[in-house]
Coordinates of C-alpha atoms in Angstrom, one line a residue:
M1 CA 24.4 7.6 15.1
D2 CA 25.5 4.2 13.9
G3 CA 24.7 2.2 16.9
G4 CA 28.2 1.2 17.9
D5 CA 29.6 -2.3 17.6
H6 CA 27.0 -4.4 15.8
G7 CA 29.0 -7.6 16.4
H8 CA 28.0 -7.7 20.0
R9 CA 24.4 -6.7 19.5
C10 CA 21.5 -9.0 20.2
R11 CA 20.1 -9.1 16.6
C12 CA 16.8 -10.9 17.4
P13 CA 14.4 -9.5 20.0
H14 CA 13.9 -13.0 21.3
G15 CA 17.5 -13.9 21.9
P16 CA 20.3 -15.9 20.1
R17 CA 18.6 -19.2 20.8
C18 CA 15.3 -18.1 19.1
T19 CA 14.1 -20.7 16.6
R20 CA 12.8 -20.0 13.1
G21 CA 9.5 -21.6 14.0
P22 CA 7.4 -22.5 17.1
R23 CA 8.7 -25.5 19.0
H24 CA 6.9 -28.8 18.5
G25 CA 4.5 -29.5 21.3
G26 CA 4.5 -26.0 22.8
L27 CA 1.6 -23.6 23.3
A28 CA 2.6 -21.6 20.2
A29 CA 2.7 -24.7 18.0
A30 CA -0.7 -25.7 19.3
A31 CA -2.2 -22.3 18.5
L32 CA -0.7 -22.3 15.0
D33 CA -1.1 -26.0 14.1
P34 CA 2.2 -25.9 12.1
R35 CA 1.9 -29.2 10.3
V36 CA 3.6 -29.5 6.9
R37 CA 1.4 -27.5 4.5
A38 CA 3.1 -27.3 1.2
F39 CA 3.0 -24.5 -1.3
P40 CA 4.5 -26.5 -4.1
M41 CA 6.3 -24.7 -7.0
D42 CA 6.0 -26.0 -10.6
A43 CA 9.2 -26.9 -12.5
A44 CA 9.5 -23.5 -14.2
T45 CA 9.2 -21.6 -10.9
Q46 CA 11.9 -23.8 -9.3
A47 CA 14.2 -23.2 -12.3
M48 CA 13.7 -19.4 -12.0
Y49 CA 14.6 -19.3 -8.3
R50 CA 17.7 -21.5 -8.9
E51 CA 18.9 -19.1 -11.6
H52 CA 18.7 -16.4 -8.9
G53 CA 20.7 -18.4 -6.5
M54 CA 17.9 -19.6 -4.2
D55 CA 17.1 -23.1 -3.0
P56 CA 13.5 -23.9 -3.9
V57 CA 13.2 -26.4 -1.0
T58 CA 14.3 -23.8 1.6
L59 CA 12.2 -21.1 0.0
E60 CA 9.1 -23.3 0.1
S61 CA 9.7 -24.1 3.7
D62 CA 10.2 -20.4 4.6
V63 CA 7.1 -19.4 2.7
T64 CA 5.0 -22.1 4.4
T65 CA 6.1 -20.8 7.8
A66 CA 5.4 -17.2 6.8
M67 CA 2.0 -18.0 5.4
T68 CA 1.1 -20.0 8.5
F69 CA 2.0 -16.9 10.6
L70 CA 0.1 -14.6 8.2
H71 CA -3.1 -16.8 8.3
Y72 CA -2.9 -16.7 12.1
V73 CA -2.7 -12.9 12.1
L74 CA -5.6 -12.5 9.6
P75 CA -8.9 -11.6 11.3
K76 CA -11.2 -14.6 11.5
P77 CA -14.6 -14.8 9.8
F78 CA -17.5 -14.2 12.2
V79 CA -19.8 -16.9 10.8
S80 CA -19.8 -20.5 12.0
N81 CA -19.3 -23.4 9.5
R82 CA -20.4 -25.9 12.1
A83 CA -24.1 -24.9 12.3
A84 CA -26.4 -27.6 10.9
L85 CA -28.9 -26.2 8.4
S86 CA -31.4 -28.8 9.5
A87 CA -31.5 -27.3 12.9
A88 CA -33.9 -24.7 11.5
F89 CA -36.7 -27.2 11.4
L90 CA -38.3 -29.2 14.1
P91 CA -38.0 -33.0 14.3
P92 CA -41.1 -35.0 13.3
Q93 CA -41.7 -36.3 16.8
D94 CA -42.3 -32.7 18.1
D95 CA -45.7 -31.9 19.4
D96 CA -46.7 -29.9 16.3
G97 CA -45.6 -32.6 13.9
G98 CA -42.5 -31.0 12.6
V99 CA -44.1 -27.9 11.1
D100 CA -41.7 -25.4 9.8
R101 CA -42.1 -22.4 12.1
I102 CA -38.9 -20.6 11.0
S103 CA -40.3 -19.6 7.7
G104 CA -43.1 -17.7 9.5
L105 CA -40.7 -15.3 11.1
P106 CA -40.4 -11.7 9.9
E107 CA -38.1 -11.2 6.9
E108 CA -35.8 -9.0 8.9
L109 CA -35.2 -11.8 11.4
L110 CA -34.7 -14.3 8.6
R111 CA -32.1 -12.1 6.9
N112 CA -30.3 -12.0 10.2
I113 CA -30.3 -15.8 10.4
V114 CA -29.1 -16.2 6.8
S115 CA -26.4 -13.6 7.2
R116 CA -24.8 -15.8 9.9
L117 CA -24.7 -18.9 7.8
P118 CA -21.7 -20.1 5.7
A119 CA -22.1 -19.1 2.1
K120 CA -23.1 -22.5 0.8
D121 CA -25.8 -23.0 3.5
G122 CA -27.1 -19.5 2.9
A123 CA -27.4 -20.3 -0.8
R124 CA -29.2 -23.5 -0.1
T125 CA -32.0 -21.6 1.7
A126 CA -32.9 -20.1 -1.6
A127 CA -34.1 -23.5 -2.8
L128 CA -36.7 -23.8 0.0
S129 CA -39.2 -21.5 -1.5
C130 CA -39.7 -18.2 -3.4
R131 CA -39.8 -16.4 -0.1
W132 CA -36.5 -17.9 1.1
R133 CA -34.9 -17.0 -2.2
R134 CA -36.1 -13.4 -1.8
V135 CA -34.6 -13.4 1.7
W136 CA -31.2 -14.7 0.4
L137 CA -31.0 -12.2 -2.4
S138 CA -31.9 -9.3 0.0
T139 CA -29.4 -10.4 2.7
P140 CA -25.9 -8.7 2.9
L141 CA -23.8 -11.8 2.1
V142 CA -21.0 -13.3 4.1
L143 CA -18.7 -15.2 1.7
V144 CA -15.8 -17.3 3.1
D145 CA -14.1 -19.4 0.5
A146 CA -12.8 -21.9 3.0
D147 CA -16.5 -22.8 3.7
L148 CA -16.8 -23.9 0.1
L149 CA -14.0 -26.5 0.4
P150 CA -15.0 -30.2 0.4
A151 CA -15.5 -31.7 3.9
G152 CA -12.3 -33.3 5.3
C153 CA -9.9 -31.6 2.8
G154 CA -7.9 -30.0 5.6
S155 CA -7.2 -26.3 6.3
S156 CA -7.4 -23.4 3.9
L157 CA -3.6 -23.3 4.0
R158 CA -3.2 -26.6 2.1
V159 CA -5.6 -26.7 -0.8
E160 CA -5.3 -29.1 -3.7
R161 CA -5.6 -27.4 -7.1
A162 CA -8.6 -29.4 -8.1
H163 CA -10.5 -28.3 -4.9
A164 CA -9.4 -24.7 -5.4
Q165 CA -10.7 -24.7 -9.0
R166 CA -14.2 -25.9 -7.7
V167 CA -14.1 -23.2 -5.1
E168 CA -13.2 -20.6 -7.7
S169 CA -16.2 -21.6 -9.8
A170 CA -18.5 -21.5 -6.8
I171 CA -17.3 -18.0 -5.9
T172 CA -17.9 -16.8 -9.4
R173 CA -21.4 -18.2 -9.5
I174 CA -22.2 -16.6 -6.1
L175 CA -20.8 -13.2 -7.1
D176 CA -22.8 -13.3 -10.4
A177 CA -26.1 -14.4 -8.7
H178 CA -26.2 -12.2 -5.6
P179 CA -27.0 -8.5 -6.1
G180 CA -25.1 -7.5 -3.0
P181 CA -24.1 -5.9 -0.9
F182 CA -21.5 -8.2 0.5
R183 CA -21.0 -7.8 4.2
F184 CA -17.8 -9.8 4.6
V185 CA -15.7 -11.6 1.9
H186 CA -12.8 -13.8 2.9
L187 CA -10.7 -15.1 0.0
I188 CA -7.6 -17.0 1.0
S189 CA -7.9 -20.5 -0.5
C190 CA -7.8 -20.0 -4.3
H191 CA -4.9 -20.3 -6.8
M192 CA -6.0 -17.1 -8.6
Q193 CA -2.8 -16.7 -10.6
E194 CA -3.7 -19.8 -12.7
T195 CA -6.8 -18.1 -14.1
P196 CA -5.8 -14.8 -15.7
G197 CA -8.3 -12.1 -15.1
L198 CA -10.3 -14.0 -12.5
L199 CA -9.3 -11.8 -9.6
A200 CA -9.9 -8.6 -11.6
R201 CA -13.4 -9.8 -12.4
W202 CA -14.2 -10.7 -8.8
L203 CA -13.0 -7.3 -7.5
Q204 CA -15.0 -5.5 -10.2
L205 CA -18.1 -7.4 -9.2
L206 CA -17.5 -6.6 -5.5
A207 CA -17.0 -2.9 -6.4
V208 CA -20.2 -2.7 -8.3
K209 CA -22.3 -4.7 -5.8
G210 CA -20.8 -3.1 -2.7
V211 CA -18.4 -4.9 -0.4
R212 CA -17.9 -3.8 3.2
E213 CA -15.1 -6.0 4.6
L214 CA -12.6 -7.9 2.4
M215 CA -9.8 -10.2 3.4
L216 CA -7.8 -11.1 0.3
V217 CA -4.6 -13.2 0.4
N218 CA -2.6 -14.5 -2.6
R219 CA -1.5 -18.1 -2.5
P220 CA 2.1 -18.2 -3.8
W221 CA 3.4 -18.7 -6.4
P222 CA 4.3 -16.1 -7.7
L223 CA 5.2 -14.1 -4.6
D224 CA 4.6 -10.8 -6.4
M225 CA 1.3 -11.3 -8.1
A226 CA -0.1 -7.9 -8.9
L227 CA -3.3 -6.6 -7.3
P228 CA -5.6 -5.6 -10.2
A229 CA -6.4 -2.0 -10.7
T230 CA -10.1 -2.8 -10.3
F231 CA -9.3 -2.8 -6.6
F232 CA -9.5 1.0 -6.6
G233 CA -13.2 0.9 -7.5
M234 CA -14.2 -0.5 -4.1
A235 CA -15.3 2.7 -2.5
T236 CA -17.7 1.0 -0.1
L237 CA -15.0 -0.8 1.9
T238 CA -14.9 -0.2 5.6
R239 CA -12.3 -2.9 6.5
L240 CA -9.6 -4.3 4.2
Y241 CA -6.8 -6.9 4.7
L242 CA -4.5 -7.7 1.8
G243 CA -1.7 -10.4 1.9
T244 CA 1.3 -11.3 -0.3
L245 CA 0.3 -9.2 -3.3
A246 CA 2.1 -6.4 -5.2
F247 CA 0.3 -3.2 -4.6
P248 CA -0.6 -1.3 -7.9
N249 CA 1.2 1.8 -9.0
T250 CA -0.8 4.8 -7.9
A251 CA 1.1 7.5 -9.9
D252 CA -1.4 7.8 -12.7
L253 CA -4.7 7.2 -10.9
P254 CA -7.5 9.8 -11.3
R255 CA -7.6 12.4 -8.6
G256 CA -11.0 11.3 -7.4
V257 CA -9.9 7.7 -6.4
S258 CA -10.4 7.2 -2.7
F259 CA -11.6 5.0 0.1
P260 CA -14.1 7.3 1.8
H261 CA -15.5 4.7 4.2
L262 CA -12.3 2.7 5.0
R263 CA -11.7 2.5 8.8
E264 CA -9.3 -0.4 9.1
L265 CA -6.5 -1.5 6.8
G266 CA -4.1 -4.5 7.1
L267 CA -1.2 -5.0 4.8
L268 CA 0.4 -8.5 5.3
G269 CA 3.5 -9.3 3.4
M270 CA 2.5 -6.7 0.8
A271 CA 4.9 -5.3 -1.8
I272 CA 4.1 -1.6 -1.5
V273 CA 6.5 1.3 -1.9
N274 CA 6.6 4.5 0.2
R275 CA 4.8 6.6 -2.4
D276 CA 1.8 4.2 -2.7
M277 CA 1.6 3.9 1.1
D278 CA 1.4 7.7 1.3
F279 CA -1.3 7.7 -1.3
V280 CA -3.5 5.2 0.6
L281 CA -3.2 7.2 3.8
A282 CA -4.0 10.5 2.0
R283 CA -7.1 8.9 0.2
S284 CA -8.6 7.3 3.3
P285 CA -10.1 10.2 5.2
V286 CA -11.7 8.2 8.0
L287 CA -9.0 5.5 8.5
E288 CA -8.6 4.7 12.2
I289 CA -6.6 1.5 12.3
L290 CA -3.5 0.6 10.2
C291 CA -1.9 -2.9 10.7
I292 CA 1.3 -4.0 8.9
Q293 CA 2.9 -7.4 9.0
A294 CA 6.3 -8.2 7.3
N295 CA 6.5 -5.1 5.1
V296 CA 8.0 -5.7 1.7
L297 CA 9.6 -2.7 -0.2
L298 CA 8.2 -0.2 2.3
K299 CA 11.1 1.5 4.1
W300 CA 9.5 4.7 5.5
L301 CA 6.1 4.7 7.0
T302 CA 5.2 8.4 7.3
L303 CA 2.0 9.0 9.2
V304 CA 0.1 12.0 8.1
S305 CA -3.6 11.5 9.0
R306 CA -6.2 13.4 10.9
S307 CA -8.2 10.2 11.5
L308 CA -5.7 7.5 12.5
R309 CA -6.0 6.2 16.0
C310 CA -3.9 3.1 16.0
V311 CA -0.9 1.8 14.1
Q312 CA 0.4 -1.8 14.7
I313 CA 3.5 -3.4 13.2
I314 CA 4.3 -7.1 13.4
E315 CA 7.8 -7.9 12.2
G316 CA 8.7 -4.5 10.7
I317 CA 11.6 -5.3 8.4
D318 CA 14.1 -2.4 8.0
L319 CA 11.2 -0.1 8.6
N320 CA 11.5 3.6 9.7
I321 CA 8.4 5.1 11.3
V322 CA 7.8 8.8 11.3
V323 CA 4.7 10.2 13.1
K324 CA 4.7 13.5 11.3
N325 CA 1.2 14.9 11.8
A326 CA -1.4 12.6 13.4
P327 CA -3.5 14.7 15.9
N328 CA -5.8 11.8 16.9
L329 CA -3.2 9.0 17.0
E330 CA -3.5 7.1 20.3
R331 CA -1.4 4.0 19.8
V332 CA 1.8 3.0 18.0
I333 CA 2.5 -0.6 18.7
I334 CA 5.6 -2.2 17.2
W335 CA 5.2 -5.8 18.3
T336 CA 8.4 -7.0 16.7
S337 CA 11.0 -5.6 14.2
S338 CA 14.3 -6.5 12.6
A339 CA 17.1 -4.9 10.7
R340 CA 18.9 -7.2 8.2
D341 CA 22.0 -5.0 8.1
G342 CA 22.2 -4.6 11.9
L343 CA 21.7 -0.8 11.6
H344 CA 19.3 1.4 13.6
R345 CA 15.9 2.4 12.1
M346 CA 14.2 5.6 13.0
V347 CA 11.2 6.0 15.2
K348 CA 10.3 9.7 15.2
I349 CA 7.5 11.3 17.1
G350 CA 6.3 14.6 15.7
H351 CA 2.8 16.1 16.2
A352 CA 0.9 13.4 18.0
P353 CA -0.8 15.1 21.0
A354 CA -3.1 12.2 21.7
L355 CA -0.5 9.5 21.7
S356 CA -0.9 7.5 25.0
L357 CA 0.5 4.1 24.2
L358 CA 3.8 3.3 22.6
G359 CA 6.1 0.3 22.2
Y360 CA 8.1 -1.8 21.8
L361 CA 11.0 0.5 21.5
E362 CA 14.4 -1.1 21.3
P363 CA 17.6 0.8 21.9
A364 CA 19.4 -2.0 20.1
R365 CA 17.6 -1.3 16.8
H366 CA 15.7 2.0 17.1
L367 CA 17.0 5.5 16.7
L368 CA 14.5 7.5 18.7
A369 CA 13.8 11.1 17.8
I370 CA 11.4 13.5 19.5
G371 CA 10.6 16.4 17.2
N372 CA 13.9 17.2 15.6
T373 CA 16.1 15.9 18.4
I374 CA 17.7 12.5 18.2
I375 CA 17.8 10.9 21.6
K376 CA 21.3 9.8 22.8
A377 CA 22.8 8.4 26.0
G378 CA 22.8 11.3 28.4
T379 CA 20.1 13.4 26.7
K380 CA 18.4 15.6 29.3
A381 CA 14.7 16.0 29.5
S382 CA 13.2 19.2 28.1
P383 CA 9.9 20.3 26.5
S384 CA 11.4 19.5 23.1
T385 CA 12.5 16.0 24.0
T386 CA 9.5 14.7 25.8
V387 CA 6.1 13.2 24.9
P388 CA 4.0 13.8 28.1
S389 CA 0.8 12.2 26.7
V390 CA 2.3 8.7 26.7
K391 CA 0.9 6.7 29.7
I392 CA 1.8 3.1 28.7
L393 CA 5.2 2.3 27.4
S394 CA 6.9 -0.9 26.3
L395 CA 10.7 -1.4 25.8
R396 CA 13.1 -4.2 24.9
V397 CA 16.5 -3.9 26.4
C398 CA 19.6 -6.1 26.4
F399 CA 21.1 -5.6 29.8
G400 CA 24.1 -7.6 28.9
V401 CA 25.1 -5.1 26.2
R402 CA 26.4 -2.0 27.9
N403 CA 25.7 0.5 25.1
D404 CA 22.1 -0.6 24.9
A405 CA 21.4 -0.6 28.6
K406 CA 22.9 2.9 28.9
M407 CA 20.3 4.2 26.5
L408 CA 17.4 3.1 28.8
P409 CA 17.4 6.1 31.1
S410 CA 17.4 8.5 28.1
F411 CA 14.5 6.6 26.5
L412 CA 12.5 6.7 29.8
R413 CA 13.1 10.4 30.3
C414 CA 11.3 11.1 27.0
F415 CA 8.0 9.9 28.5
P416 CA 7.7 11.5 31.9
N417 CA 4.1 10.6 32.7
V418 CA 4.3 6.8 32.1
K419 CA 2.1 4.8 34.6
R420 CA 2.4 1.4 33.1
L421 CA 5.8 0.1 31.9
H422 CA 6.4 -3.2 30.1
L423 CA 10.1 -4.1 29.8
E424 CA 11.4 -7.2 28.1
S425 CA 15.0 -8.4 28.8
N426 CA 16.7 -9.5 25.6
E427 CA 19.4 -12.1 25.7
T428 CA 22.8 -11.9 24.1
D429 CA 25.5 -14.6 23.7
E430 CA 28.3 -11.9 23.7
P431 CA 27.8 -9.7 26.7
T432 CA 29.9 -6.5 26.8
G433 CA 29.5 -5.5 30.4
K434 CA 26.9 -5.5 33.2
L435 CA 25.7 -2.3 34.8
N436 CA 25.4 -2.3 38.6
I437 CA 22.9 -0.3 40.7
K438 CA 25.5 2.5 41.1
F439 CA 25.2 3.3 37.4
W440 CA 21.5 3.6 37.6
H441 CA 21.6 6.0 40.5
E442 CA 24.4 8.0 38.8
A443 CA 22.4 8.3 35.6
G444 CA 20.1 10.8 37.4
A445 CA 16.5 11.2 38.1
I446 CA 13.9 9.6 35.8
E447 CA 10.6 11.4 36.4
C448 CA 8.2 8.7 35.2
I449 CA 9.8 6.1 37.6
Q450 CA 10.0 8.5 40.6
S451 CA 6.6 10.1 40.3
H452 CA 4.1 8.3 38.1
L453 CA 4.9 4.6 37.6
K454 CA 2.2 2.3 39.1
L455 CA 2.7 -1.0 37.3
M456 CA 5.8 -2.5 35.9
V457 CA 5.9 -5.9 34.1
F458 CA 9.4 -7.3 33.5
Y459 CA 9.5 -10.1 30.9
A460 CA 12.0 -12.9 30.2
F461 CA 13.7 -12.6 33.6
R462 CA 16.8 -14.8 33.9
G463 CA 18.1 -13.6 37.2
E464 CA 21.2 -11.9 35.7
R465 CA 23.1 -9.2 37.5
G466 CA 22.1 -6.4 35.1
E467 CA 18.4 -7.2 35.4
L468 CA 18.5 -7.3 39.2
S469 CA 20.4 -4.0 39.5
F470 CA 17.8 -2.2 37.4
L471 CA 14.9 -3.8 39.3
K472 CA 16.5 -2.7 42.6
F473 CA 16.8 0.8 41.2
V474 CA 13.1 0.9 40.3
L475 CA 12.0 -0.4 43.7
E476 CA 14.2 2.1 45.5
S477 CA 12.9 5.0 43.3
A478 CA 9.3 4.4 42.4
R479 CA 7.2 6.1 45.1
M480 CA 3.9 5.4 43.4
L481 CA 4.6 1.8 42.4
T482 CA 1.8 -0.6 43.5
K483 CA 2.8 -3.8 41.5
L484 CA 5.9 -5.3 40.0
V485 CA 5.3 -8.4 37.9
I486 CA 8.4 -10.4 37.1
V487 CA 7.8 -13.0 34.3
F488 CA 10.2 -15.8 33.4
C489 CA 9.8 -18.0 30.4
K490 CA 8.7 -21.6 30.8
G491 CA 11.6 -23.8 31.6
S492 CA 14.0 -21.0 32.5
F493 CA 14.4 -22.4 36.0
A494 CA 14.2 -25.9 37.2
S495 CA 11.6 -25.1 39.9
M496 CA 9.6 -22.3 41.4
A497 CA 12.0 -22.5 44.4
E498 CA 14.9 -21.7 42.1
A499 CA 13.0 -18.8 40.6
N500 CA 12.2 -17.4 44.0
S501 CA 15.9 -17.6 45.0
K502 CA 16.7 -15.4 42.0
V503 CA 14.5 -12.6 43.1
K504 CA 15.4 -12.8 46.7
P505 CA 18.1 -10.0 46.5
L506 CA 15.3 -7.5 45.6
F507 CA 14.0 -7.8 49.1
D508 CA 17.2 -6.4 50.4
A509 CA 16.5 -3.1 48.8
R510 CA 14.7 -0.2 50.5
W511 CA 11.5 0.0 48.6
A512 CA 10.3 3.5 48.0
S513 CA 6.6 2.4 48.0
R514 CA 5.1 0.7 51.0
D515 CA 2.1 -0.4 48.9
C516 CA 4.1 -2.3 46.3
S517 CA 3.6 -6.0 45.8
L518 CA 5.9 -8.3 43.8
V519 CA 4.4 -11.1 41.7
L520 CA 6.6 -13.8 40.2
F521 CA 5.0 -15.6 37.3
E522 CA 6.1 -18.4 35.0
S523 CA 4.9 -17.8 31.4
P524 CA 3.2 -20.6 29.6
L525 CA 5.5 -19.8 26.6
E526 CA 9.1 -20.8 26.1
K527 CA 11.6 -18.2 25.0
G528 CA 10.9 -16.9 21.6
D529 CA 7.5 -18.5 21.2
D530 CA 5.6 -15.3 21.9
K531 CA 6.2 -13.9 18.4
W532 CA 4.4 -16.9 16.8
V533 CA 1.1 -16.1 18.6
L534 CA 0.9 -12.4 17.9
N535 CA -2.1 -10.8 16.2
F536 CA -3.7 -7.4 15.9
E537 CA -6.9 -8.1 17.8
R538 CA -6.1 -6.7 21.2
G539 CA -4.2 -3.7 20.0
S540 CA -7.0 -2.6 17.7
D541 CA -9.6 -3.0 20.5
F542 CA -9.9 0.4 22.2
S543 CA -11.9 -1.2 25.0
T544 CA -8.7 -2.9 26.0
T545 CA -6.8 -0.3 27.9
D546 CA -3.4 -2.0 27.9
P547 CA -3.0 -4.6 25.1
F548 CA 0.6 -5.3 26.2
A549 CA -0.9 -6.8 29.4
C550 CA -3.1 -9.2 27.3
T551 CA -0.5 -11.2 25.4
A552 CA -0.1 -14.9 25.4
A553 CA 3.1 -14.6 27.6
L554 CA 0.9 -13.3 30.4
Q555 CA -1.9 -15.9 30.0
G556 CA -3.2 -16.7 33.5
C557 CA -1.6 -13.7 35.2
V558 CA -3.7 -10.8 36.4
V559 CA -2.0 -7.4 35.9

């Protein structure tokens, strides 16, 4: 299946007018703070890229945007760099004359206090007394390199080389001095490529002394800096995020290499090939959460794992996803994806009996397969073509492209027990035909809509004929529907009155459910800005039943 005429296809999930960065002054821009933050190349690097036909200025700008996005996605440290160390002591005018009462607390409580301090403040406590030094040395350390930057030097995205060198020296001293373990290490501000062997030494120290959570991001350039092989010695890791590094070759590693305690893994802009990805999954026996942003080199993500519960993708590039054997997998979330050649990429669901949440699937770019059956327009529901465990489903559909819209009934039939449906209407500048309500009725019964659907959220509504005909079909068919939320992007309509006039035709339909309410909501985001404020936090939080309902696009709307 080649996907038909690619010339008319909406290539971007956010429409033809989607920008390459968040709009200045918008909510997304405020969240990302996208001021100019240079990652300057030296003359030799510029010459190298020119020889390969690349413009260094454009490449620098693109990398700055990508790194801003990556740093936003990266999990945040859980210590505060705003706490005043002097707050631990009473002022002189206090009734007891400013006596230090903190030092009299039990050591377990003191360790708890020190563990919540930024690294430099935690180290300073060691100078107070022998007891405080003993407390610091026995506390699982939190090390965030951004906390070591001089005051007022800006964010960790823009770091002068002189400042970075001082931070690198401080990190080395801390890693040498503290016996471990290291509870949380966040290294994103250093120019590690300028000091050969530095990163390898750090990773070896962390491996020997025991690191539990590690966030490690390379600062370009180069874009393909190799991750040292000492990385494989960190068997104590429970949480790991790596960014803009080249993953080591795993072909010749000893059989015993593994990550026996690793429960969460994030790969952000990582150059990792299929074989090495398979190796990591096979050697992580308790891994529950896998997050991938902007995959490089990885073309097939094959999920074989008895422990995985959640897989999230942000900007999957030319990525095929095959759920081969994952008996405990509950969530597969593809927030955004793209195909540079315009061809479809596979999303195949094999053995995944616990899968309850899936999306965003896109008929425009995904070739859906259930078992060994490729789903096509007109595919009928059968035990071999359905995934009955899925209860929450998200789709992106371009109603203005006839071939894409015609795939929607077939996709929906694959998930007969869906109760919550999130559907985003993609935009195209070259429509190829609009389907009326007659088409939807003639397409045949869709079990999830008729018998199970309780909530539907329809995003990026523009009031187009194709959108209205599908919404009418849902209202006339969904007997269990209790709420339909129609979301339009900020600025799509001149006023709320105009927006209300666009949905007015829906009230002419005979609603199948008497208990259904319709909510019309203006998103705080403009079209396309949602992709700039994505992260993995909600999707990885299993206490959040429906992470699709907690996005920035729905901020302020109760669903």
